[in-house]
Amino acid sequence: MTDFLEEDLCLCALNTILGDKPRIANEIISALGSASALFDMSLRDLKLIFPRGSYLPYTISRFDMGIARKQLNIAHSEGLRFISQKSKSYRTLLRQCPDRPCGLFSSEDIGDNEQERNILLCVSEPLDATGKKSFMHLISNLLKDNKKTLFHLLCNSHSDIKLAMDASLTGAAIAIIPENSIIEFYHLHAKEIDKILNQNPKNRIFNDIPAGNCLIPYRHERSYRIASGSCHCSVLFNGRNPSRSTRCARLSFSYDRDVYAFPGRICDQDFHGNNLLIATDIANMIISTDWLAQEIKNQAHHCRY
């Protein structure tokens, strides 16, 4: 059994208890100075910092820290590392978001390179031939300049993994963010994920849920926050309304990140989300992949937080 820092155990525990309410978790850590300080408090003191009638004081005071230790041990045995939000390896862009997770589980060190461009590629429905061509053309175009680029993809199915595989074969650096827990997702697609991770040393897989899909509330929403918060901009290739693409776009917009969307026919359900985001000025309409690549290369990345 591996020994873990007390603060990491407490952050992992807090991530389990308040993973669907990360803003509250971060406000508590900011006010108390650490996660461990919260778990050292008595039930009486906990009731003073939470609203009257809240269930959280009871949940925190009764939480078995062995659950967090077991979670970290399982992740460690699967080759995953826990990166707390206080670690230098935590994603810089994500750290700037008020609803960042307490920690991340990753196959590799996921720290940012300040010279690196981070782009979220959002695909909600399987791409047709034209969409696939635009997807690959954008990646190859952005690989032509000297600026390092890390492409992020949310994955929940075999078609998502196939897209990530095709992208990695171009030599692009790929970050896979599963919508489910990393361990369950890896076991379902182990062969393909291993190929992707071995294709490029910068390829990685990460999110904030190592295991236990059926017990994790709002697990998809948690992945959307991580994906949107980790990137300078989001590119929507298709998306119904609602869909993971539209949800990520709204999150990116709330983080003051740039959002781009391919328009589609008004009768095409797969583009209703994209068209709505363009019409409401949340997303910039993509004229062509060449235009988009140049726009991304020229943009001055900025974040509100």
XYZ file of N, CA, C and O in Angstrom, residues 99-269:
684
model
N -14.636 26.794 -10.667
C -15.210 25.473 -10.423
C -14.270 24.346 -10.852
O -14.693 23.305 -11.333
N -12.970 24.571 -10.670
C -11.975 23.543 -10.969
C -12.111 22.385 -9.972
O -12.500 22.590 -8.816
N -11.765 21.158 -10.372
C -11.810 20.031 -9.436
C -10.675 20.099 -8.420
O -9.642 20.733 -8.669
N -10.865 19.456 -7.285
C -9.850 19.464 -6.230
C -8.577 18.757 -6.682
O -7.482 19.050 -6.205
N -8.734 17.813 -7.595
C -7.573 17.079 -8.099
C -7.922 16.338 -9.374
O -9.100 16.193 -9.716
N -6.896 15.895 -10.075
C -7.076 15.175 -11.329
C -6.313 13.859 -11.281
O -5.261 13.766 -10.654
N -6.845 12.848 -11.962
C -6.150 11.577 -12.124
C -5.678 11.501 -13.568
O -6.460 11.700 -14.497
N -4.387 11.230 -13.740
C -3.813 11.281 -15.086
C -2.783 10.188 -15.308
O -2.149 9.714 -14.357
N -2.638 9.809 -16.575
C -1.631 8.808 -16.945
C -0.243 9.430 -17.009
O 0.765 8.745 -16.919
N -0.190 10.749 -17.190
C 1.082 11.457 -17.318
C 1.017 12.769 -16.553
O -0.041 13.208 -16.115
N 2.177 13.402 -16.423
C 2.234 14.751 -15.863
C 1.477 15.665 -16.818
O 1.780 15.723 -18.010
N 0.461 16.365 -16.328
C -0.381 17.158 -17.230
C -0.155 18.656 -17.086
O -0.974 19.460 -17.497
N 0.945 19.041 -16.509
C 1.249 20.465 -16.381
C 1.332 21.155 -17.721
O 1.619 20.548 -18.747
N 1.051 22.466 -17.722
C 1.053 23.239 -18.969
C 2.446 23.714 -19.359
O 3.276 23.998 -18.503
N 2.656 23.793 -20.644
C 3.792 24.511 -21.195
C 3.252 25.868 -21.623
O 2.298 25.952 -22.387
N 3.840 26.933 -21.125
C 3.310 28.271 -21.418
C 3.283 28.568 -22.918
O 2.503 29.397 -23.371
N 4.126 27.905 -23.665
C 4.171 28.121 -25.105
C 3.229 27.181 -25.849
O 3.183 27.184 -27.069
N 2.474 26.383 -25.112
C 1.616 25.370 -25.724
C 0.208 25.917 -25.945
O -0.350 26.623 -25.115
N -0.354 25.546 -27.091
C -1.720 25.933 -27.425
C -2.634 24.762 -27.063
O -2.383 23.632 -27.454
N -3.677 25.023 -26.295
C -4.599 23.965 -25.876
C -5.950 24.174 -26.538
O -6.591 25.209 -26.336
N -6.383 23.185 -27.314
C -7.611 23.323 -28.100
C -8.539 22.142 -27.819
O -8.111 20.986 -27.837
N -9.808 22.450 -27.553
C -10.820 21.416 -27.352
C -11.572 21.199 -28.652
O -12.154 22.136 -29.203
N -11.552 19.977 -29.158
C -12.272 19.613 -30.377
C -13.551 18.895 -29.960
O -13.503 17.788 -29.418
N -14.707 19.535 -30.173
C -15.993 18.991 -29.723
C -16.733 18.302 -30.867
O -17.059 18.933 -31.868
N -16.995 17.021 -30.677
C -17.754 16.233 -31.651
C -18.817 15.456 -30.880
O -18.486 14.576 -30.089
N -20.089 15.784 -31.103
C -21.170 15.112 -30.373
C -21.762 13.949 -31.150
O -22.197 12.964 -30.567
N -21.795 14.060 -32.471
C -22.336 13.000 -33.332
C -21.233 12.506 -34.267
O -20.298 13.251 -34.570
N -21.306 11.236 -34.710
C -20.284 10.723 -35.647
C -20.151 11.641 -36.860
O -21.145 12.074 -37.441
N -18.915 11.958 -37.220
C -18.672 12.859 -38.342
C -18.909 12.174 -39.672
O -18.551 11.002 -39.854
N -19.487 12.919 -40.626
C -19.596 12.399 -41.987
C -18.270 12.648 -42.695
O -17.302 13.131 -42.094
N -18.197 12.308 -43.979
C -16.938 12.427 -44.715
C -16.425 13.862 -44.732
O -15.223 14.115 -44.568
N -17.335 14.826 -44.913
C -16.938 16.241 -44.944
C -16.433 16.694 -43.578
O -15.417 17.389 -43.469
N -17.152 16.290 -42.533
C -16.745 16.654 -41.183
C -15.400 16.054 -40.815
O -14.562 16.713 -40.187
N -15.182 14.799 -41.208
C -13.917 14.136 -40.920
C -12.769 14.832 -41.659
O -11.677 15.018 -41.109
N -13.030 15.252 -42.879
C -12.008 15.947 -43.657
C -11.647 17.275 -42.990
O -10.466 17.638 -42.899
N -12.657 18.014 -42.528
C -12.411 19.294 -41.846
C -11.639 19.074 -40.552
O -10.736 19.847 -40.210
N -11.987 18.025 -39.830
C -11.338 17.688 -38.561
C -9.848 17.442 -38.780
O -8.994 18.023 -38.099
N -9.516 16.598 -39.748
C -8.126 16.247 -40.004
C -7.358 17.415 -40.617
O -6.168 17.608 -40.325
N -8.040 18.201 -41.446
C -7.373 19.338 -42.094
C -6.989 20.402 -41.069
O -5.902 20.992 -41.152
N -7.867 20.627 -40.099
C -7.572 21.608 -39.061
C -6.343 21.188 -38.258
O -5.448 21.998 -37.998
N -6.288 19.934 -37.882
C -5.156 19.429 -37.105
C -3.855 19.551 -37.893
O -2.847 20.050 -37.383
N -3.877 19.105 -39.143
C -2.652 19.156 -39.960
C -2.217 20.593 -40.209
O -1.012 20.895 -40.237
N -3.167 21.504 -40.334
C -2.852 22.912 -40.569
C -2.190 23.534 -39.341
O -1.213 24.277 -39.452
N -2.699 23.212 -38.157
C -2.136 23.778 -36.929
C -0.784 23.159 -36.575
O -0.009 23.747 -35.820
N -0.496 21.991 -37.126
C 0.790 21.347 -36.860
C 1.916 21.944 -37.708
O 3.091 21.665 -37.458
N 1.557 22.790 -38.682
C 2.553 23.324 -39.599
C 3.411 24.417 -38.993
O 4.545 24.632 -39.408
N 2.849 25.162 -38.007
C 3.665 26.221 -37.408
C 4.503 25.645 -36.264
O 4.404 24.483 -35.909
N 5.334 26.456 -35.692
C 6.272 25.988 -34.670
C 5.683 25.933 -33.266
O 6.325 25.435 -32.346
N 4.477 26.458 -33.094
C 3.875 26.478 -31.762
C 3.302 25.097 -31.422
O 2.573 24.509 -32.207
N 3.666 24.596 -30.258
C 3.184 23.285 -29.839
C 1.693 23.360 -29.535
O 1.208 24.304 -28.921
N 0.971 22.339 -29.964
C -0.476 22.304 -29.771
C -0.884 20.989 -29.134
O -0.420 19.920 -29.539
N -1.753 21.062 -28.122
C -2.311 19.873 -27.489
C -3.808 19.880 -27.762
O -4.521 20.798 -27.357
N -4.274 18.844 -28.475
C -5.688 18.746 -28.819
C -6.406 17.889 -27.776
O -5.972 16.778 -27.469
N -7.510 18.410 -27.239
C -8.288 17.708 -26.221
C -9.562 17.152 -26.852
O -10.248 17.872 -27.592
N -9.877 15.901 -26.525
C -11.098 15.284 -27.029
C -11.843 14.599 -25.891
O -11.255 13.808 -25.145
N -13.132 14.909 -25.766
C -13.992 14.181 -24.843
C -14.356 12.851 -25.477
O -14.700 12.794 -26.661
N -14.260 11.779 -24.714
C -14.503 10.453 -25.275
C -15.501 9.670 -24.434
O -15.396 9.640 -23.208
N -16.456 9.040 -25.141
C -17.460 8.247 -24.443
C -17.858 7.006 -25.234
O -18.699 6.232 -24.783
N -17.277 6.827 -26.428
C -17.679 5.718 -27.278
C -16.518 5.277 -28.164
O -15.460 5.916 -28.207
N -16.750 4.201 -28.891
C -15.725 3.688 -29.795
C -15.438 4.689 -30.916
O -14.288 4.833 -31.343
N -16.468 5.382 -31.410
C -16.251 6.355 -32.492
C -15.385 7.516 -32.007
O -14.579 8.059 -32.768
N -15.532 7.898 -30.733
C -14.695 8.961 -30.171
C -13.235 8.529 -30.122
O -12.323 9.292 -30.461
N -13.010 7.290 -29.678
C -11.650 6.761 -29.591
C -11.035 6.634 -30.986
O -9.850 6.907 -31.186
N -11.863 6.222 -31.964
C -11.370 6.094 -33.340
C -10.919 7.455 -33.863
O -9.877 7.563 -34.542
N -11.649 8.501 -33.518
C -11.282 9.845 -33.950
C -9.970 10.280 -33.292
O -9.108 10.885 -33.938
N -9.828 9.972 -32.016
C -8.591 10.297 -31.303
C -7.411 9.532 -31.887
O -6.297 10.060 -32.003
N -7.654 8.284 -32.276
C -6.609 7.463 -32.896
C -6.160 8.064 -34.223
O -4.954 8.198 -34.489
N -7.119 8.459 -35.062
C -6.791 9.060 -36.357
C -6.000 10.355 -36.172
O -5.054 10.638 -36.916
N -6.388 11.140 -35.165
C -5.686 12.398 -34.904
C -4.259 12.142 -34.440
O -3.320 12.829 -34.866
N -4.060 11.140 -33.603
C -2.721 10.846 -33.078
C -1.789 10.323 -34.163
O -0.574 10.518 -34.093
N -2.359 9.680 -35.179
C -1.538 9.146 -36.273
C -0.903 10.252 -37.108
O 0.055 10.006 -37.833
N -1.429 11.479 -37.005
C -0.836 12.601 -37.734
C 0.392 13.148 -37.015
O 1.082 14.015 -37.540
N 0.622 12.650 -35.802
C 1.734 13.166 -34.996
C 1.285 14.204 -33.989
O 2.115 14.745 -33.246
N -0.014 14.503 -33.963
C -0.536 15.496 -33.024
C -0.522 14.960 -31.599
O -0.664 13.760 -31.371
N -0.353 15.858 -30.637
C -0.423 15.499 -29.219
C -1.890 15.507 -28.805
O -2.595 16.502 -29.018
N -2.351 14.404 -28.227
C -3.763 14.228 -27.914
C -3.979 14.028 -26.418
O -3.272 13.242 -25.779
N -4.959 14.727 -25.866
C -5.376 14.525 -24.475
C -6.793 13.980 -24.499
O -7.708 14.636 -25.005
N -6.969 12.765 -23.984
C -8.281 12.135 -23.930
C -8.906 12.423 -22.562
O -8.289 12.182 -21.527
N -10.130 12.939 -22.579
C -10.853 13.206 -21.336
C -12.115 12.349 -21.348
O -13.107 12.698 -22.000
N -12.100 11.209 -20.656
C -13.281 10.328 -20.641
C -14.459 10.983 -19.931
O -14.280 11.703 -18.952
N -15.656 10.721 -20.426
C -16.853 11.214 -19.743
C -17.202 10.303 -18.570
O -18.003 10.684 -17.707
N -16.619 9.101 -18.556
C -16.806 8.175 -17.447
C -15.490 8.076 -16.678
O -14.532 8.774 -16.985
N -15.418 7.211 -15.694
C -14.180 7.066 -14.936
C -13.070 6.530 -15.832
O -13.320 5.774 -16.777
N -11.849 6.935 -15.535
C -10.718 6.555 -16.379
C -10.533 5.040 -16.421
O -10.334 4.456 -17.495
N -10.583 4.390 -15.270
C -10.274 2.954 -15.213
C -11.294 2.134 -15.999
O -10.925 1.267 -16.792
N -12.595 2.397 -15.793
C -13.620 1.662 -16.541
C -13.495 1.936 -18.042
O -13.610 1.035 -18.864
N -13.259 3.201 -18.378
C -13.149 3.558 -19.794
C -11.925 2.891 -20.429
O -11.993 2.391 -21.553
N -10.829 2.881 -19.680
C -9.602 2.256 -20.194
C -9.815 0.764 -20.428
O -9.395 0.224 -21.461
N -10.465 0.098 -19.499
C -10.675 -1.347 -19.647
C -11.574 -1.677 -20.834
O -11.462 -2.745 -21.421
N -12.463 -0.749 -21.193
C -13.341 -0.963 -22.343
C -12.603 -0.760 -23.669
O -12.949 -1.373 -24.685
N -11.589 0.104 -23.668
C -10.885 0.461 -24.902
C -9.368 0.380 -24.716
O -8.638 1.214 -25.253
N -8.912 -0.603 -23.960
C -7.489 -0.685 -23.590
C -6.564 -0.720 -24.804
O -5.551 -0.021 -24.846
N -6.897 -1.534 -25.796
C -6.020 -1.697 -26.960
C -5.837 -0.380 -27.703
O -4.711 0.012 -28.040
N -6.942 0.321 -27.947
C -6.876 1.578 -28.699
C -6.177 2.677 -27.886
O -5.363 3.438 -28.424
N -6.500 2.743 -26.594
C -5.897 3.786 -25.751
C -4.395 3.579 -25.619
O -3.612 4.537 -25.662
N -3.966 2.334 -25.469
C -2.530 2.048 -25.385
C -1.810 2.497 -26.652
O -0.702 3.046 -26.596
N -2.430 2.276 -27.798
C -1.824 2.706 -29.066
C -1.683 4.219 -29.113
O -0.664 4.747 -29.560
N -2.720 4.908 -28.647
C -2.681 6.367 -28.660
C -1.605 6.882 -27.714
O -0.818 7.769 -28.057
N -1.548 6.338 -26.505
C -0.573 6.800 -25.512
C 0.858 6.504 -25.953
O 1.781 7.251 -25.627
N 1.049 5.416 -26.693
C 2.389 5.052 -27.161
C 2.780 5.789 -28.439
O 3.953 5.786 -28.822
N 1.809 6.401 -29.095
C 2.067 7.094 -30.359
C 2.915 8.347 -30.159
O 3.758 8.685 -30.981
N 2.681 9.017 -29.034
C 3.366 10.282 -28.763
C 3.555 10.392 -27.252
O 2.591 10.210 -26.502
N 4.762 10.684 -26.785
C 4.988 10.777 -25.331
C 4.165 11.874 -24.658
O 4.014 11.867 -23.440
N 3.633 12.820 -25.450
C 2.820 13.888 -24.878
C 1.340 13.532 -24.811
O 0.547 14.277 -24.244
N 0.964 12.394 -25.392
C -0.426 11.970 -25.317
C -0.760 11.545 -23.892
O 0.085 10.994 -23.187
N -1.977 11.788 -23.451
C -2.353 11.494 -22.075
C -3.857 11.274 -21.954
O -4.616 11.596 -22.874
N -4.268 10.738 -20.839
C -5.686 10.563 -20.534
C -5.891 11.043 -19.101
O -5.114 10.698 -18.206
N -6.893 11.871 -18.866
C -7.120 12.373 -17.512
C -8.552 12.851 -17.309
O -9.247 13.235 -18.247
N -9.006 12.778 -16.081
C -10.191 13.467 -15.568
C -10.154 13.378 -14.046
O -9.105 13.055 -13.478
N -11.249 13.642 -13.377
C -11.205 13.663 -11.909
C -11.906 12.465 -11.281
O -12.132 12.445 -10.070
N -12.248 11.452 -12.094
C -12.936 10.271 -11.574
C -12.143 9.016 -11.946
O -12.118 8.616 -13.103
N -11.468 8.377 -10.976
C -10.702 7.179 -11.311
C -11.574 5.947 -11.502
O -11.333 5.137 -12.387
N -12.630 5.785 -10.673
C -13.469 4.586 -10.749
C -14.829 4.870 -10.126
O -15.027 5.872 -9.446
N -15.796 3.960 -10.380
C -17.099 4.032 -9.729
C -18.147 4.841 -10.464
O -18.775 5.721 -9.889
N -18.375 4.522 -11.754
C -19.322 5.297 -12.562
C -20.706 5.435 -11.941
O -21.273 6.513 -11.865
N -21.272 4.308 -11.497
C -22.660 4.321 -11.055
C -22.868 5.147 -9.790
O -23.989 5.515 -9.452
N -21.780 5.435 -9.067
C -21.887 6.172 -7.818
C -21.559 7.658 -7.973
O -21.657 8.417 -7.014
N -21.170 8.069 -9.166
C -20.709 9.445 -9.370
C -21.815 10.298 -9.988
O -22.207 10.093 -11.138
N -22.357 11.271 -9.245
C -23.373 12.161 -9.817
C -22.752 13.177 -10.766
O -21.640 13.638 -10.551
N -23.475 13.505 -11.815
C -23.057 14.539 -12.769
C -21.654 14.277 -13.328
O -20.883 15.210 -13.545
N -21.323 13.017 -13.578
C -19.962 12.703 -14.027
C -19.662 13.306 -15.397
O -18.531 13.708 -15.658
N -20.667 13.372 -16.283
C -20.440 13.971 -17.600
C -20.160 15.466 -17.464
O -19.242 15.995 -18.092
N -20.946 16.117 -16.624
C -20.768 17.561 -16.416
C -19.376 17.858 -15.873
O -18.745 18.855 -16.254
N -18.863 17.007 -15.013
C -17.528 17.202 -14.442
C -16.467 17.138 -15.534
O -15.520 17.929 -15.561
N -16.627 16.208 -16.462
C -15.671 16.100 -17.570
C -15.749 17.308 -18.491
O -14.734 17.777 -19.009
N -16.961 17.833 -18.692
C -17.124 19.001 -19.545
C -16.405 20.210 -18.948
O -15.768 20.988 -19.666
N -16.499 20.361 -17.629
C -15.820 21.480 -16.972
C -14.309 21.368 -17.122
O -13.617 22.363 -17.373
N -13.793 20.161 -16.957
C -12.350 19.946 -17.066
C -11.875 20.235 -18.485
O -10.868 20.912 -18.695
N -12.598 19.709 -19.475
C -12.215 19.893 -20.876
C -12.251 21.369 -21.259
O -11.309 21.896 -21.872
N -13.323 22.058 -20.907
C -13.462 23.467 -21.271
C -12.470 24.346 -20.533
O -11.898 25.278 -21.104
N -12.251 24.058 -19.255
C -11.346 24.867 -18.461
C -9.887 24.674 -18.794
O -9.053 25.543 -18.509
N -9.545 23.532 -19.411
C -8.148 23.223 -19.725
C -7.675 23.835 -21.027
O -6.485 23.755 -21.353
N -8.592 24.425 -21.798
C -8.235 24.856 -23.157
C -8.413 26.358 -23.384
O -9.254 27.009 -22.756
N -7.616 26.865 -24.304
C -7.708 28.275 -24.688
C -8.963 28.531 -25.522
O -9.527 29.614 -25.474
N -9.369 27.541 -26.321
C -10.541 27.723 -27.167
C -11.197 26.377 -27.457
O -10.587 25.317 -27.278
N -12.461 26.432 -27.872
C -13.222 25.231 -28.220
C -13.683 25.330 -29.668
O -14.108 26.403 -30.120
N -13.621 24.199 -30.372
C -14.066 24.135 -31.766
C -15.166 23.090 -31.860
O -14.950 21.927 -31.537
N -16.374 23.513 -32.288
C -17.510 22.606 -32.387
C -17.696 22.154 -33.830
O -17.970 22.967 -34.718
N -17.579 20.842 -34.047
C -17.762 20.306 -35.394
C -19.223 19.968 -35.653
O -19.699 20.053 -36.778
N -19.933 19.544 -34.636
C -21.382 19.362 -34.726
C -21.945 19.305 -33.315
O -21.201 19.241 -32.339
N -23.239 19.356 -33.201
C -23.852 19.300 -31.886
C -25.327 19.630 -31.921
O -25.739 20.638 -32.487
N -26.124 18.724 -31.360
C -27.545 19.001 -31.215
C -27.740 19.964 -30.049
O -26.779 20.359 -29.399
N -28.978 20.303 -29.787
C -29.262 21.179 -28.645
C -30.307 20.515 -27.744
O -31.453 20.353 -28.145
N -29.900 20.071 -26.558
C -28.549 20.194 -25.979
C -27.668 19.007 -26.371
O -28.160 17.980 -26.839
N -26.377 19.178 -26.172
C -25.406 18.115 -26.425
C -24.138 18.452 -25.659
O -24.023 19.534 -25.081
N -23.183 17.531 -25.649
C -21.946 17.831 -24.931
C -21.195 18.984 -25.594
O -20.509 19.752 -24.926
N -21.332 19.120 -26.917
C -20.667 20.223 -27.614
C -21.218 21.570 -27.152
O -20.459 22.502 -26.853
N -22.553 21.688 -27.093
C -23.145 22.956 -26.692
C -22.861 23.239 -25.213
O -22.655 24.402 -24.832
N -22.854 22.202 -24.394
C -22.561 22.418 -22.963
C -21.123 22.896 -22.778
O -20.856 23.808 -21.996
N -20.190 22.270 -23.493
C -18.786 22.686 -23.403
C -18.607 24.104 -23.932
O -17.826 24.889 -23.385
N -19.330 24.435 -24.994
C -19.224 25.776 -25.568
C -19.674 26.830 -24.563
O -19.026 27.873 -24.392
N -20.769 26.574 -23.875
C -21.271 27.540 -22.888
C -20.320 27.659 -21.698
O -20.134 28.753 -21.145
N -19.711 26.550 -21.307
C -18.727 26.598 -20.232
C -17.499 27.394 -20.672
O -16.999 28.241 -19.922
N -17.018 27.126 -21.880
C -15.854 27.855 -22.405
C -16.147 29.352 -22.457
O -15.308 30.184 -22.096
N -17.345 29.694 -22.893
C -17.751 31.100 -22.975
C -17.786 31.726 -21.585
O -17.368 32.875 -21.393
N -18.254 30.966 -20.588
C -18.321 31.488 -19.220
C -16.923 31.680 -18.633
O -16.737 32.510 -17.737
N -15.942 30.926 -19.145
C -14.553 31.083 -18.701
C -13.817 32.143 -19.519
O -12.608 32.314 -19.369
N -14.542 32.813 -20.414
C -13.971 33.841 -21.278
C -12.952 33.262 -22.260
O -11.933 33.891 -22.553
N -13.249 32.074 -22.761
C -12.416 31.444 -23.785
C -13.110 31.589 -25.139
O -14.327 31.761 -25.223
N -12.353 31.499 -26.206
C -12.920 31.640 -27.547
C -13.644 30.359 -27.958
O -13.175 29.251 -27.680
N -14.778 30.516 -28.643
C -15.579 29.381 -29.111
C -15.819 29.544 -30.609
O -16.195 30.625 -31.079
N -15.609 28.475 -31.358
C -15.828 28.470 -32.803
C -16.751 27.303 -33.150
O -16.658 26.229 -32.541
N -17.637 27.506 -34.131
C -18.579 26.439 -34.504
C -18.785 26.398 -36.010
O -18.889 27.444 -36.664
N -18.827 25.190 -36.546
C -19.162 25.005 -37.952
C -20.673 25.128 -38.100
O -21.426 24.470 -37.378
N -21.153 25.975 -39.010
C -22.603 26.091 -39.228
C -23.112 24.895 -40.029
O -22.334 24.207 -40.713
N -24.410 24.625 -39.933
C -25.009 23.530 -40.692
C -26.368 23.921 -41.229
O -26.888 25.009 -40.930
N -26.969 23.055 -42.021
C -28.305 23.322 -42.567
C -29.316 23.426 -41.426
O -29.239 22.683 -40.440
N -30.272 24.321 -41.549
C -31.244 24.536 -40.471
C -32.123 23.309 -40.252
O -32.711 23.154 -39.175
N -32.206 22.431 -41.248
C -33.027 21.228 -41.108
C -32.227 20.046 -40.551
O -32.777 18.974 -40.338
N -30.944 20.249 -40.332
C -30.081 19.174 -39.833
C -30.014 19.237 -38.311
O -29.440 20.158 -37.733
N -30.620 18.250 -37.655
C -30.661 18.215 -36.186
C -29.267 18.213 -35.566
O -29.068 18.743 -34.469
